[in-house]
mmCIF file of C-alpha atoms in Angstrom:
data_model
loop_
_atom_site.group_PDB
_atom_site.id
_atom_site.type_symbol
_atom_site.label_atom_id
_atom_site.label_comp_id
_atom_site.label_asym_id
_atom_site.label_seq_id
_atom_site.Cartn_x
_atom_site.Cartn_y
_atom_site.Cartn_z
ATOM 1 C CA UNK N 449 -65.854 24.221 -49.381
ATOM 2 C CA UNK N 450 -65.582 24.206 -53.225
ATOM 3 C CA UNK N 451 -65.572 20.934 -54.495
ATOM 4 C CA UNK N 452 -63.235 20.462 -57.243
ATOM 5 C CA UNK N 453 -64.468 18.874 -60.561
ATOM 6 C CA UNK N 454 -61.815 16.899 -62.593
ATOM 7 C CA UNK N 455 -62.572 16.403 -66.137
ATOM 8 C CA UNK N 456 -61.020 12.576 -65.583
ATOM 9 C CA UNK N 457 -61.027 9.622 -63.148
ATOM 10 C CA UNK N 458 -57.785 9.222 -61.571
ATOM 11 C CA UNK N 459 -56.560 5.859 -60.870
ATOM 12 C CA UNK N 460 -54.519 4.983 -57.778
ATOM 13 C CA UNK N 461 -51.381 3.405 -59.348
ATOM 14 C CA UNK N 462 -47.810 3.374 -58.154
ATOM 15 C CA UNK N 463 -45.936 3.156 -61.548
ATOM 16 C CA UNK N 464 -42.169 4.169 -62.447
ATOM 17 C CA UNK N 465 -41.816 7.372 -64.095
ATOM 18 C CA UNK N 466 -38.789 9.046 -65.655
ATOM 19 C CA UNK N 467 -39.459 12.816 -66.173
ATOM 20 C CA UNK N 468 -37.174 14.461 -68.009
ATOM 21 C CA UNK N 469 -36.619 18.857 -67.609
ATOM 22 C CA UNK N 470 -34.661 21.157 -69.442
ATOM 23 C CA UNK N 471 -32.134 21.051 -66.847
ATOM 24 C CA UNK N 472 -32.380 17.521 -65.478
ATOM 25 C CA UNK N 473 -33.851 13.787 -65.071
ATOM 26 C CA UNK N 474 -35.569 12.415 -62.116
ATOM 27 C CA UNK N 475 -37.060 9.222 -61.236
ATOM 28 C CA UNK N 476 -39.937 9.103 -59.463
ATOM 29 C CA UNK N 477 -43.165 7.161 -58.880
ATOM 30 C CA UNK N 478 -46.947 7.664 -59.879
ATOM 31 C CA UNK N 479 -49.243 8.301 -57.210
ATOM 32 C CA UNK N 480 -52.458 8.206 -59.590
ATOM 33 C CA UNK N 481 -52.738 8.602 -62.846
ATOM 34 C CA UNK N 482 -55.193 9.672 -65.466
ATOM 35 C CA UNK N 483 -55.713 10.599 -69.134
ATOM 36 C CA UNK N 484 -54.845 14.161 -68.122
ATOM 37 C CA UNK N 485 -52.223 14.120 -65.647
ATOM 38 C CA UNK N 486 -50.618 12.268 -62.618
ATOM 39 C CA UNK N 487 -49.431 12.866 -58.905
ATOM 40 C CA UNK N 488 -45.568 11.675 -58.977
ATOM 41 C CA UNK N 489 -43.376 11.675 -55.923
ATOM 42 C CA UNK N 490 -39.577 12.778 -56.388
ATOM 43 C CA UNK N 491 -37.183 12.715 -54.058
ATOM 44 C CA UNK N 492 -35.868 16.871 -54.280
ATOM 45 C CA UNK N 493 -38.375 19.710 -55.797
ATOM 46 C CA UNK N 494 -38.970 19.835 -59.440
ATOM 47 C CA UNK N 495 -39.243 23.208 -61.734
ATOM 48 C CA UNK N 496 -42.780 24.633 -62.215
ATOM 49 C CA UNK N 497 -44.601 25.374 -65.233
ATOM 50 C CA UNK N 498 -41.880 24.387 -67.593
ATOM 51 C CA UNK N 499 -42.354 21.745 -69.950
ATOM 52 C CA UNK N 500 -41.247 18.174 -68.674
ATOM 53 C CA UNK N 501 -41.598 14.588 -70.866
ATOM 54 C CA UNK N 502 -42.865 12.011 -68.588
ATOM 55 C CA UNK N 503 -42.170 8.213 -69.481
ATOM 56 C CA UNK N 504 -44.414 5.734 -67.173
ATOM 57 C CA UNK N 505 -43.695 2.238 -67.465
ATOM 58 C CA UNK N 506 -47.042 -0.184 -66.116
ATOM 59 C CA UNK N 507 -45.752 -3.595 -65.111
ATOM 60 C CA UNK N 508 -43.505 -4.355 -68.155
ATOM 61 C CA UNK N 509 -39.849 -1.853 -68.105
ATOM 62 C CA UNK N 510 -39.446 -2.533 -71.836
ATOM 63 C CA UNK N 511 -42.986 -0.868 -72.588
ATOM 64 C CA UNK N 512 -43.822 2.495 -71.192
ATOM 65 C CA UNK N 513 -45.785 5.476 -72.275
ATOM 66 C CA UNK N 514 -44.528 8.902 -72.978
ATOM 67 C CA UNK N 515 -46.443 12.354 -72.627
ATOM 68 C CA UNK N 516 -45.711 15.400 -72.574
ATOM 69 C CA UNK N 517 -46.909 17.736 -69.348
ATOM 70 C CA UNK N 518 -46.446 20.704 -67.241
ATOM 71 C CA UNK N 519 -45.289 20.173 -63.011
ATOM 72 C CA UNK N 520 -48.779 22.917 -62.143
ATOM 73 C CA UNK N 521 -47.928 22.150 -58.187
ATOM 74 C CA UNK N 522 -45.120 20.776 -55.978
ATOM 75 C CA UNK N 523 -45.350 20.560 -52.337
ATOM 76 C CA UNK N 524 -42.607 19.220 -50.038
ATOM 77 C CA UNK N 525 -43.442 16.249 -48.094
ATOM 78 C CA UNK N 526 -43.283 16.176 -44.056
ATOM 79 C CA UNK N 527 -40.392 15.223 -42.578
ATOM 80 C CA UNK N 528 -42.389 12.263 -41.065
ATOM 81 C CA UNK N 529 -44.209 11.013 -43.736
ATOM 82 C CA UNK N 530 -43.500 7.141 -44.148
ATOM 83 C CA UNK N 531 -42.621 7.691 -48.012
ATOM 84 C CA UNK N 532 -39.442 7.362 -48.925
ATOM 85 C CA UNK N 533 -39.630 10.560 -51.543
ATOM 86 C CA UNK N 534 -39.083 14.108 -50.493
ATOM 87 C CA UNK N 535 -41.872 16.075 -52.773
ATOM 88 C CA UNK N 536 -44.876 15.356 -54.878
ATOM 89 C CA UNK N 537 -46.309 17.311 -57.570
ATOM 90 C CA UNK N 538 -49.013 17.129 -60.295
ATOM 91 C CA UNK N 539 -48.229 16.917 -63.714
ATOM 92 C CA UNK N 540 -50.808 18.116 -66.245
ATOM 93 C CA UNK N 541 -50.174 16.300 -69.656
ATOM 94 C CA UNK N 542 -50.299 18.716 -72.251
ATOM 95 C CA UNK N 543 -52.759 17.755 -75.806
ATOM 96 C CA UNK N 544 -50.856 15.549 -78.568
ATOM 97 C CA UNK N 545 -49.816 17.619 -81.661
#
């Protein structure tokens, strides 16, 4: 097995996060996090490879931070799984400019 090599730590955090696509706005929650990216779980499938702005807001909901990303992956969550959402995905955040 290859063993994947992530250019930074991810941190198990459970955070609200409004992405917003071209064609819509979901709310979702953080799985982990990192300077790079984050796992989010949404409750239907979200568009791949487009551009999406992702707003995470840590404890306070009158602070948040905004980034820019890409969804890279979705995968639909098991019909069993004890989590209330429906998908999760991984959102790569793309450089500031």
């Amino acid at each position: 097995m290859v063993e994947e090599k992530r250019s930074a730590e991810r941190h198990p955090r459970k955070l609200r996060a409004l992405c917003n696509f071209t064609q819509m706005s979901l709310v979702g929650e953080t799985v982990d996090i990192s300077e790079n990216g984050a796992g989010v779980f949404f409750p239907r499938d979200v568009p791949r490879d487009g551009e999406v702005n992702v707003n995470v807001y840590p404890d306070d909901e009158s602070v948040y931070i905004q980034r820019r990303g890409v969804v890279r992956w979705a995968q639909e969550l098991s019909p069993s799984s004890d989590n209330a959402f429906g998908f999760r995905c991984g959102i790569e955040f793309l450089p500031d400019v």
